[in-house]
Short mmCIF file of C-alpha atoms and ligand atoms in Angstrom, two decimals:
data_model
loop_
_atom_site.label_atom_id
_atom_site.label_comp_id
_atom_site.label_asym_id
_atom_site.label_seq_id
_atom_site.Cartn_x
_atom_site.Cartn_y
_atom_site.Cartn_z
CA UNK A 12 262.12 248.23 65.50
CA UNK A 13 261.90 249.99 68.98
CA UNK A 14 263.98 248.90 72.09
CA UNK A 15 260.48 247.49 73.52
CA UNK A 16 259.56 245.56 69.95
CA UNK A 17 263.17 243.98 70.05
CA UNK A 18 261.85 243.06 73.77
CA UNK A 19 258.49 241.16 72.93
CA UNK A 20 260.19 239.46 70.07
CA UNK A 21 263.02 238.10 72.30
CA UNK A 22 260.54 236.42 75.11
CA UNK A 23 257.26 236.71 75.09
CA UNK A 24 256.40 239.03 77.82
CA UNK A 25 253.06 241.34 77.76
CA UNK A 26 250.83 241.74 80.30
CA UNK A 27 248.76 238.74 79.11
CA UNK A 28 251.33 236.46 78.21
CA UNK A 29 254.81 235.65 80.01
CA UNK A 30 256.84 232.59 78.48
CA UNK A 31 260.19 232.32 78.72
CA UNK A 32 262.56 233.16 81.97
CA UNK A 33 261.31 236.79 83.27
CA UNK A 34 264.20 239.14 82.75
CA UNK A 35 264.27 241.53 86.33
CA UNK A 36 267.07 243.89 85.47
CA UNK A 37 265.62 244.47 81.79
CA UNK A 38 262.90 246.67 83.80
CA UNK A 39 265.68 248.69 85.63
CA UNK A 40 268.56 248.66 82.72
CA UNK A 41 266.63 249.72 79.69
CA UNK A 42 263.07 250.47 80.95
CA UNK A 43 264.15 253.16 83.77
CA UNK A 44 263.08 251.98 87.12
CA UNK A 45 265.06 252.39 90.00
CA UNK A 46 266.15 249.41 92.36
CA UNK A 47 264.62 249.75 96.03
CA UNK A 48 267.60 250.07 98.05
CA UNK A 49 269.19 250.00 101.50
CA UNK A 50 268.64 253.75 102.13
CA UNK A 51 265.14 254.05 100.59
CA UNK A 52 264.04 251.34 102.67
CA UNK A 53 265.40 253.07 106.09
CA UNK A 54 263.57 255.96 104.73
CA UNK A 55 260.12 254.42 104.81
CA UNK A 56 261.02 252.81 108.00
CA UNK A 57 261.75 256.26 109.63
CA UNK A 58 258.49 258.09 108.09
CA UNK A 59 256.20 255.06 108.81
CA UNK A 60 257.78 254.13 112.32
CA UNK A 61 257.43 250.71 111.34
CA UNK A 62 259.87 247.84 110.36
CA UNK A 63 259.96 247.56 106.42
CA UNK A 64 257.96 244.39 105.27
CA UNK A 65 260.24 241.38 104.61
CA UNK A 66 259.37 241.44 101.28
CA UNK A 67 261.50 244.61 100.64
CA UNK A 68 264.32 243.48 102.53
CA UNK A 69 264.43 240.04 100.71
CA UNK A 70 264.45 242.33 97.16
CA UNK A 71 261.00 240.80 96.55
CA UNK A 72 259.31 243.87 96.11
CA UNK A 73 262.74 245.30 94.03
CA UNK A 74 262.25 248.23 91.85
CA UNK A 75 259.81 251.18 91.86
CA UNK A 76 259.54 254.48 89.84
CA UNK A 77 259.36 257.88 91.93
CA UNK A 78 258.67 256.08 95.71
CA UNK A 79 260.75 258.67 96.87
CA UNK A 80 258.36 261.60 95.27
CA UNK A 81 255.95 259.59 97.38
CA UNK A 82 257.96 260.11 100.37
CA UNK A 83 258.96 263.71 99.84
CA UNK A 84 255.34 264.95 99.54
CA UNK A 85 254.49 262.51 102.44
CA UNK A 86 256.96 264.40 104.40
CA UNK A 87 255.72 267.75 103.51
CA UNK A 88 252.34 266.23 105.03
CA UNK A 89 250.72 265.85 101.36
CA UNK A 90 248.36 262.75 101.35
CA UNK A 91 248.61 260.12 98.84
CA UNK A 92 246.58 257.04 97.87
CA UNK A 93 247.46 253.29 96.76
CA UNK A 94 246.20 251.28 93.27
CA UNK A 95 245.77 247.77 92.67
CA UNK A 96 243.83 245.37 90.89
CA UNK A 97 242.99 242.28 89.42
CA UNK A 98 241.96 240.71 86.35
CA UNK A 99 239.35 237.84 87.45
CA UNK A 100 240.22 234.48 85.90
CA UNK A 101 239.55 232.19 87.83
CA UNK A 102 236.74 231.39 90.39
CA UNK A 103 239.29 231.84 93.36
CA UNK A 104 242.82 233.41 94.02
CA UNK A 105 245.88 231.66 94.40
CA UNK A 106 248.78 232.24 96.57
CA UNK A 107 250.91 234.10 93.86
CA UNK A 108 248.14 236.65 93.81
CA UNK A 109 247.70 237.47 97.22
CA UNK A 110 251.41 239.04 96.98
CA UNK A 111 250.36 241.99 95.69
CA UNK A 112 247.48 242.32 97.82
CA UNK A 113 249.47 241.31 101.20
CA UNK A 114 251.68 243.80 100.08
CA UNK A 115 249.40 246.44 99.69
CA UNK A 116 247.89 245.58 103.14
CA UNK A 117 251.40 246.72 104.82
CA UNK A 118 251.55 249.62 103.08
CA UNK A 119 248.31 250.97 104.20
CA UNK A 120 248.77 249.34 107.89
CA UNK A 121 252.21 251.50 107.64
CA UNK A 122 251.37 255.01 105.76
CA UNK A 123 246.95 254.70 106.80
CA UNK A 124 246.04 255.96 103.53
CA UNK A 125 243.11 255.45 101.42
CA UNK A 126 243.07 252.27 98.79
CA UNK A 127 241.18 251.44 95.53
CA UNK A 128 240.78 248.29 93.95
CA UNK A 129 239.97 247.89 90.23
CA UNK A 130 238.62 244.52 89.20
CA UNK A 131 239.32 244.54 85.35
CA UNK A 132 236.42 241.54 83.81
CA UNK A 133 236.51 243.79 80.90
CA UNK A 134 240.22 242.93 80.32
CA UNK A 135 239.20 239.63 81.31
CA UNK A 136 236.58 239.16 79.05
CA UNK A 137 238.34 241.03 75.88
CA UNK A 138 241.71 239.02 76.26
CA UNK A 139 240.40 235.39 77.00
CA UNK A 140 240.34 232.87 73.94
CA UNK A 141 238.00 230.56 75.74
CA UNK A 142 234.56 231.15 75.54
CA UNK A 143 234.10 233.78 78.82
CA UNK A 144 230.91 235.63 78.54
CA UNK A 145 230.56 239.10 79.76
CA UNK A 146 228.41 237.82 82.63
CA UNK A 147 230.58 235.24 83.78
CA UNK A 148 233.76 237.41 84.02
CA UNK A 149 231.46 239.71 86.43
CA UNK A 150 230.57 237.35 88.22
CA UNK A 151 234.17 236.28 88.61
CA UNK A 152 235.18 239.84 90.05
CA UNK A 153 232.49 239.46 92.58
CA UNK A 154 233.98 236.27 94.02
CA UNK A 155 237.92 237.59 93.49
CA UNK A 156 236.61 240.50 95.30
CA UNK A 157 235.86 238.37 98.58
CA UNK A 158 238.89 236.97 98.31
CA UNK A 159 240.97 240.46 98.21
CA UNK A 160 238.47 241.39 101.04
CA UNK A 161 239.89 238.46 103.45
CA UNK A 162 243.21 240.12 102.66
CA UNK A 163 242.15 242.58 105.32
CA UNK A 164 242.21 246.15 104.36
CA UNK A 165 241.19 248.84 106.23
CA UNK A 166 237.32 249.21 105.77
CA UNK A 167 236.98 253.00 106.26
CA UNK A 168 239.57 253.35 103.83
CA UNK A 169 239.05 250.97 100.90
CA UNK A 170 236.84 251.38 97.57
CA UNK A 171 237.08 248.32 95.86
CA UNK A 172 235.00 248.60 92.13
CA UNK A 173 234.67 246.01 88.90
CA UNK A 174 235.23 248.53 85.72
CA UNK A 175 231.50 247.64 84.55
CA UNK A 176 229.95 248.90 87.11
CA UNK A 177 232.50 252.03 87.90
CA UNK A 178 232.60 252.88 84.07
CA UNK A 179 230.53 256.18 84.04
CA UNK A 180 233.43 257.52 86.72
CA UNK A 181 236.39 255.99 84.39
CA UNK A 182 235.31 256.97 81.06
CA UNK A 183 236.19 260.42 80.99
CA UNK A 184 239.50 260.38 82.36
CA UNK A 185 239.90 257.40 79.81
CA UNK A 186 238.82 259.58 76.92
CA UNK A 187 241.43 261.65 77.53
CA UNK A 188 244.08 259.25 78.06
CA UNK A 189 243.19 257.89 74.54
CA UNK A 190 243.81 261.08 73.16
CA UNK A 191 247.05 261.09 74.03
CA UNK A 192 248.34 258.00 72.34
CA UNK A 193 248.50 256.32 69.37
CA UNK A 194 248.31 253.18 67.55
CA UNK A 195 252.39 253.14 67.10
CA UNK A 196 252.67 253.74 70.79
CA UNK A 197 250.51 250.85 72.36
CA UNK A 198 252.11 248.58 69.67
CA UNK A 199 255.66 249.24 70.91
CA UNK A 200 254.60 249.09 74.43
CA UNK A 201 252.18 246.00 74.35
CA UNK A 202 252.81 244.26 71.66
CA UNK A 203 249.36 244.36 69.96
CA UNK A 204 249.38 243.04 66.22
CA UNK A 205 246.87 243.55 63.41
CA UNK A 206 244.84 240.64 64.71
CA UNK A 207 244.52 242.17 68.26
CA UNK A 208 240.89 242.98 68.94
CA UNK A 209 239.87 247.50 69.52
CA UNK A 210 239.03 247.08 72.89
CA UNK A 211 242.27 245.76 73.83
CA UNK A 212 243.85 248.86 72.04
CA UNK A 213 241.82 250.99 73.76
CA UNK A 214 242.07 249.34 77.47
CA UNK A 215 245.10 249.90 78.56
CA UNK A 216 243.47 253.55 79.47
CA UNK A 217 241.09 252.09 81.37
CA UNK A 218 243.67 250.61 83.47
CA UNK A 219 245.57 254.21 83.62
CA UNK A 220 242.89 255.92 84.74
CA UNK A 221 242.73 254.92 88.59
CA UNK A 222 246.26 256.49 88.66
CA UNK A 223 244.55 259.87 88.88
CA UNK A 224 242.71 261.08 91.93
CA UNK A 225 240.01 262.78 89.66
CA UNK A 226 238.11 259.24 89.23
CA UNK A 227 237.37 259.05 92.68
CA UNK A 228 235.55 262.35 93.47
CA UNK A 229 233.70 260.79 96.52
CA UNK A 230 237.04 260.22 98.63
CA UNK A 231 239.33 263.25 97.66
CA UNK A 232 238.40 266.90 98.30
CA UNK A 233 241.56 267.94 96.97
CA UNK A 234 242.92 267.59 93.46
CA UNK A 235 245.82 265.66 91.79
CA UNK A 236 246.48 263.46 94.90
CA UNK A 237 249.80 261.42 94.44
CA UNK A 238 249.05 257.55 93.91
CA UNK A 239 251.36 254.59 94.55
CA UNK A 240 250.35 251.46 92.75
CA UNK A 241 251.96 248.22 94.37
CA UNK A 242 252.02 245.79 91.31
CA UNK A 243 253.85 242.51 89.82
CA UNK A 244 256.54 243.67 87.14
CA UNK A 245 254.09 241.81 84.46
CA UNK A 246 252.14 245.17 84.94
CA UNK A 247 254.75 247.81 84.20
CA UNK A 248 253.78 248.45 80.86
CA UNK A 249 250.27 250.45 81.67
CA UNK A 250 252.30 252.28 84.05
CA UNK A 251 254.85 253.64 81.91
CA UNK A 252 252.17 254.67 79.06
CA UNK A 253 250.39 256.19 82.09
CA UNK A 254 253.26 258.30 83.25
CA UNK A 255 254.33 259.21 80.04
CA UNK A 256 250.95 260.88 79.00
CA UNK A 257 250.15 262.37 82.83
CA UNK A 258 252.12 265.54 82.11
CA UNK A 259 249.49 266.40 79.15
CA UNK A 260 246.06 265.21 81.67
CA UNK A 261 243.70 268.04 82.72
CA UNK A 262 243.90 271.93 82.18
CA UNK A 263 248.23 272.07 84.26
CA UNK A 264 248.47 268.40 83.60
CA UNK A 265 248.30 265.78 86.12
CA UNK A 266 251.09 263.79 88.94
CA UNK A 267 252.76 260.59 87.49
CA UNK A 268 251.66 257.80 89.34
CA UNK A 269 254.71 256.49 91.05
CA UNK A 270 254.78 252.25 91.02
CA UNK A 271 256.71 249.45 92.97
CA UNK A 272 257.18 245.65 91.74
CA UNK A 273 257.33 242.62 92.55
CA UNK A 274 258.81 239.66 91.16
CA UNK A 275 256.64 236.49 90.76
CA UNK A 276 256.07 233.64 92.79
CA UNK A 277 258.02 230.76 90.85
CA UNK A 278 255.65 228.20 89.18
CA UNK A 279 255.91 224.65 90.96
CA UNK A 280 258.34 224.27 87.82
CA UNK A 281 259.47 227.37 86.57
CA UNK A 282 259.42 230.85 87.02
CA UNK A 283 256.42 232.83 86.84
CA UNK A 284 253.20 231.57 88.15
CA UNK A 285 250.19 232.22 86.09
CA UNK A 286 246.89 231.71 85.94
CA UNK A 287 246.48 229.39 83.48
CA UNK A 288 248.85 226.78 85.14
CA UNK A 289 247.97 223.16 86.05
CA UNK A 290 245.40 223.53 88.97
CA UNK A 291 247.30 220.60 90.43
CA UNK A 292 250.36 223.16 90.64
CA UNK A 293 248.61 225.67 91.91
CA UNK A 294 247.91 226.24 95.40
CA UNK A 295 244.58 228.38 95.73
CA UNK A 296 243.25 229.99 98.59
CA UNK A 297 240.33 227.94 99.25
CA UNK A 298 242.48 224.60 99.00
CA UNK A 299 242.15 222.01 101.90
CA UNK A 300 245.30 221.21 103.89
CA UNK A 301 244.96 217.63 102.60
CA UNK A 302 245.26 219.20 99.00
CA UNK A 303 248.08 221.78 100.03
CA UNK A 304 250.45 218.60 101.23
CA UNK A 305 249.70 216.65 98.17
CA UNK A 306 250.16 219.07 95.94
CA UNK A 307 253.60 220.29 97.39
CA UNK A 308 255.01 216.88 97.94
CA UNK A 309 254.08 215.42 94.95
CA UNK A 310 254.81 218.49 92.12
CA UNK A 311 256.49 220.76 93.48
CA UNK A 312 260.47 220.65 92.17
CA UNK A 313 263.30 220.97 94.55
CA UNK A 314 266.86 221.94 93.08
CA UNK A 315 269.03 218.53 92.55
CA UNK A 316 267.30 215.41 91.66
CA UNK A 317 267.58 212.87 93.59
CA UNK A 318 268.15 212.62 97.86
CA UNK A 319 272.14 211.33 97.03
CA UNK A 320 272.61 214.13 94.89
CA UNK A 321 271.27 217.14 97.28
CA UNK A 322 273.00 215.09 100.48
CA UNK A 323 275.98 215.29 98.74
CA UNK A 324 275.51 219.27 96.74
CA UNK A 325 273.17 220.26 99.28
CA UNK A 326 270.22 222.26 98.17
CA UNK A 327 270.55 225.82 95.46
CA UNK A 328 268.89 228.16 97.52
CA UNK A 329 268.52 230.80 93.97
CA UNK A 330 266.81 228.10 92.35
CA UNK A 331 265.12 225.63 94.12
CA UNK A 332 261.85 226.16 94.45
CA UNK A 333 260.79 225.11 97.87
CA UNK A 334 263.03 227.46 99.45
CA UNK A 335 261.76 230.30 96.88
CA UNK A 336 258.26 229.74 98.23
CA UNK A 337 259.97 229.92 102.41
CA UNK A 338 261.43 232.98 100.67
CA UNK A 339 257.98 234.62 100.42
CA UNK A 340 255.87 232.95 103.06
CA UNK A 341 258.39 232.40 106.03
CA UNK A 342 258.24 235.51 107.33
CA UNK A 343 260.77 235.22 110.43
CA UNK A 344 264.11 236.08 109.45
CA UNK A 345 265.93 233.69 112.14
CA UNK A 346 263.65 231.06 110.77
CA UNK A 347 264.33 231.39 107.06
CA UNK A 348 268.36 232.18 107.79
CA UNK A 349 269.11 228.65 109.32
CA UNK A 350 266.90 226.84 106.40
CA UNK A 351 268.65 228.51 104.34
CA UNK A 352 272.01 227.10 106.12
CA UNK A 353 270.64 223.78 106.66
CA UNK A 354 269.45 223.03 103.63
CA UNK A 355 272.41 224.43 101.21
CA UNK A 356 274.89 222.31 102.85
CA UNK A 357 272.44 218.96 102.81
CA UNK A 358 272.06 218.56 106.61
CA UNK A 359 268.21 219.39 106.03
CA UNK A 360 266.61 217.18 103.12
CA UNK A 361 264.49 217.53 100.19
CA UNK A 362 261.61 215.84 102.51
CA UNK A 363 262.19 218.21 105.66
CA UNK A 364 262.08 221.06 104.09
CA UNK A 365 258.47 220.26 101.87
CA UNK A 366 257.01 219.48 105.37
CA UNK A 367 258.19 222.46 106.44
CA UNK A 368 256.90 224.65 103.62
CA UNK A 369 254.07 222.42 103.55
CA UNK A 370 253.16 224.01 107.65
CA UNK A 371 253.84 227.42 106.74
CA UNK A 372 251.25 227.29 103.30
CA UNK A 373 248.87 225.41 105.61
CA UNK A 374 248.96 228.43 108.47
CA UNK A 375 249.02 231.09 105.14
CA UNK A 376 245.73 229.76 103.76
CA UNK A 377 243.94 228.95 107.14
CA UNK A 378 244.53 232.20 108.44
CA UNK A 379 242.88 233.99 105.29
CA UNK A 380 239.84 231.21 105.58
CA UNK A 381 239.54 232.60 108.99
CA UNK A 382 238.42 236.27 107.79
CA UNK A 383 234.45 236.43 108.09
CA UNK A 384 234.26 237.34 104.14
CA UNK A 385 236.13 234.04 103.33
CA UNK A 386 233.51 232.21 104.93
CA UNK A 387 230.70 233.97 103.45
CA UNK A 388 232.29 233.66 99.65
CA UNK A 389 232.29 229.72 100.35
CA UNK A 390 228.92 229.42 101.77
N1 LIG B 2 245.80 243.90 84.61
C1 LIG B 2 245.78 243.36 85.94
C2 LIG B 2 245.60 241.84 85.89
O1 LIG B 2 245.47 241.26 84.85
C3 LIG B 2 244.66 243.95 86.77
C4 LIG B 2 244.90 245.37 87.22
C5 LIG B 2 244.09 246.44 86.97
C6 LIG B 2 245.98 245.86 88.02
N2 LIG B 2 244.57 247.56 87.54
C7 LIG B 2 245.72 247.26 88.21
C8 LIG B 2 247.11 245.27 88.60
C9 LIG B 2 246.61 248.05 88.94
C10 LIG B 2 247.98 246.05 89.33
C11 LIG B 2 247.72 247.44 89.49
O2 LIG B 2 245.60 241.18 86.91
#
């Protein structure tokens, strides 16, 4: 069995599927990324001329293969482009996703460089058990994509596609990505059985082929343009088949798309947020504050279990949940520090610190109802 079989086996953790506790050094130790560190972050500070987003210096955004590639040619005044995406699953996004996206916001605020967007309803559609017609996941891209919109990016810069409708572009660079590996690969690398369906074999290519400048024809005049892709961990696995073939792409063979990740929002319960949670656990972007309070102050966990307990304990910063979500969301580092003081030693309580997350959520989801494309998705 392969390192990456003896991984699946262990937890359960594909692209589709995460159970289990999310292992974040298993991507650096045995899989090859690099951690994001002190220096590289001072580096992007110094060629951006912009403070780092909190998310790097809380080690949310942690690891990342070849950012520093990035840098170099960015240095040597060589463009480069960022790649994203989404698989639409649901009629509206909720806070975990817009990570990514805010993310990818501050990088091209910070380095002004051009951004696509690949809306995957044919991943969508091919994965889902329940009964998702072809239609319907489309549909679902087109509402996701007003969501991703509010985010904010820059509107000169930003190409934004579903894969139905971008196909005739994607197809040949697929083709040749799927020439390039075989069955034994994908099965080591995503886990795919005997029972998994051919045109989740074959997609993974049509995820990898964004990575290369050559799909976008309209937007680069030159060729083999260095792309970033900003991405949760869950997503690593397209990358590294995608690097690993991009040496053998085109007539000289192509650049390896370099990639940063991020960990996952926890689940009110747990660690990883998906999709498929309880919607009362899940705090979407079009919820009301009303349902944002309710839903934090009734489900969401906190670290001990009762107030005696975390008076006496005070509060697990690592764990609890609360302060997780203040991890991501409170962006003021003055603000977050003294929580973080106040509530491990007990002085602030399980209460105070849900009405405080509670505010900050509330201000996070009003100010991304405030973007004109928002409004129009809801009328
Ligand atoms: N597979 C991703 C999902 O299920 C969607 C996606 C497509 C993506 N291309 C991407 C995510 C590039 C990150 C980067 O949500």
């Amino acid at each position: 069995m392969s390192n990456e079989q003896e991984q699946i086996v262990e937890s359960v953790q594909t692209p589709w599927e995460t159970t289990g506790t999310v292992d974040y050094d298993k991507l650096v130790d045995r899989f090859g990324a690099q951690l994001i560190d002190e220096n590289l972050i001072q580096r992007i500070e110094k060629i951006t001329g912009k403070p780092a987003h909190p998310w790097l210096k809380r080690g949310l955004f942690y690891s990342h293969r070849d950012l520093n590639r990035i840098l170099d040619a960015r240095e040597k005044g060589k463009n480069f482009y960022l790649y994203t995406g989404r698989g639409p699953s649901s009629n509206s996004l909720h806070v975990g996703h817009l990570v990514p996206f805010m993310f990818t916001k501050y990088l091209q605020d910070a380095f002004q460089v051009p951004l696509v967007i690949q809306l995957t309803e044919d991943e969508k559609y091919l994965c889902s058990k329940k009964s998702l017609t072809l239609e319907d996941a489309h549909q679902l891209a087109y509402e996701n994509a007003k969501d991703i919109i509010a985010a904010g990016f820059d509107p000169q810069r930003t190409f934004i596609f579903t894969d139905l409708d971008y196909m005739d572009k994607l197809y040949p660079m697929a083709l040749q990505i799927e020439r390039c590996v075989t069955m034994n690969q994908v099965r080591g690398i995503f886990g795919f059985t005997d029972d998994t369906n051919i045109g989740m074999v074959a997609y993974p290519s049509i995820q990898a082929a964004p990575s290369f400048s050559e799909c976008f024809p309209f937007i680069f005049q030159e060729k083999n343009v260095h792309c970033l892709v900003p991405c949760a961990i869950d997503q690593d696995p397209f990358f590294r088949m995608t690097r690993d073939v991009a040496p053998r792409l085109g007539k000289k063979g192509l650049n390896k798309p370099a990639v940063i990740h991020s960990r996952f929002l926890p689940l009110f319960t747990g660690p990883k947020m998906s999709s498929s949670g309880n919607p009362e656990e899940t705090i979407f972007v079009t919820d009301t504050p009303t349902d944002i309070e309710t839903k934090i102050k009734k489900y969401m966990l906190t670290s001990r279990n009762s107030d005696e307990e975390h008076s006496q304990s005070g509060g697990d910063c690592e764990t609890d949940v609360v302060f997780q979500y203040l991890k991501f969301f409170e962006f003021d580092e003055e603000k977050l520090e003294n929580i973080r003081v106040d509530y491990s030693s007990g002085c602030l309580s399980r209460e105070g610190i849900k009405d405080y997350l509670v505010e900050v959520i509330q201000k996070l989801v009003y100010t991304f109802l405030l973007t004109d494309s928002h409004l129009i998705s809801r009328k």
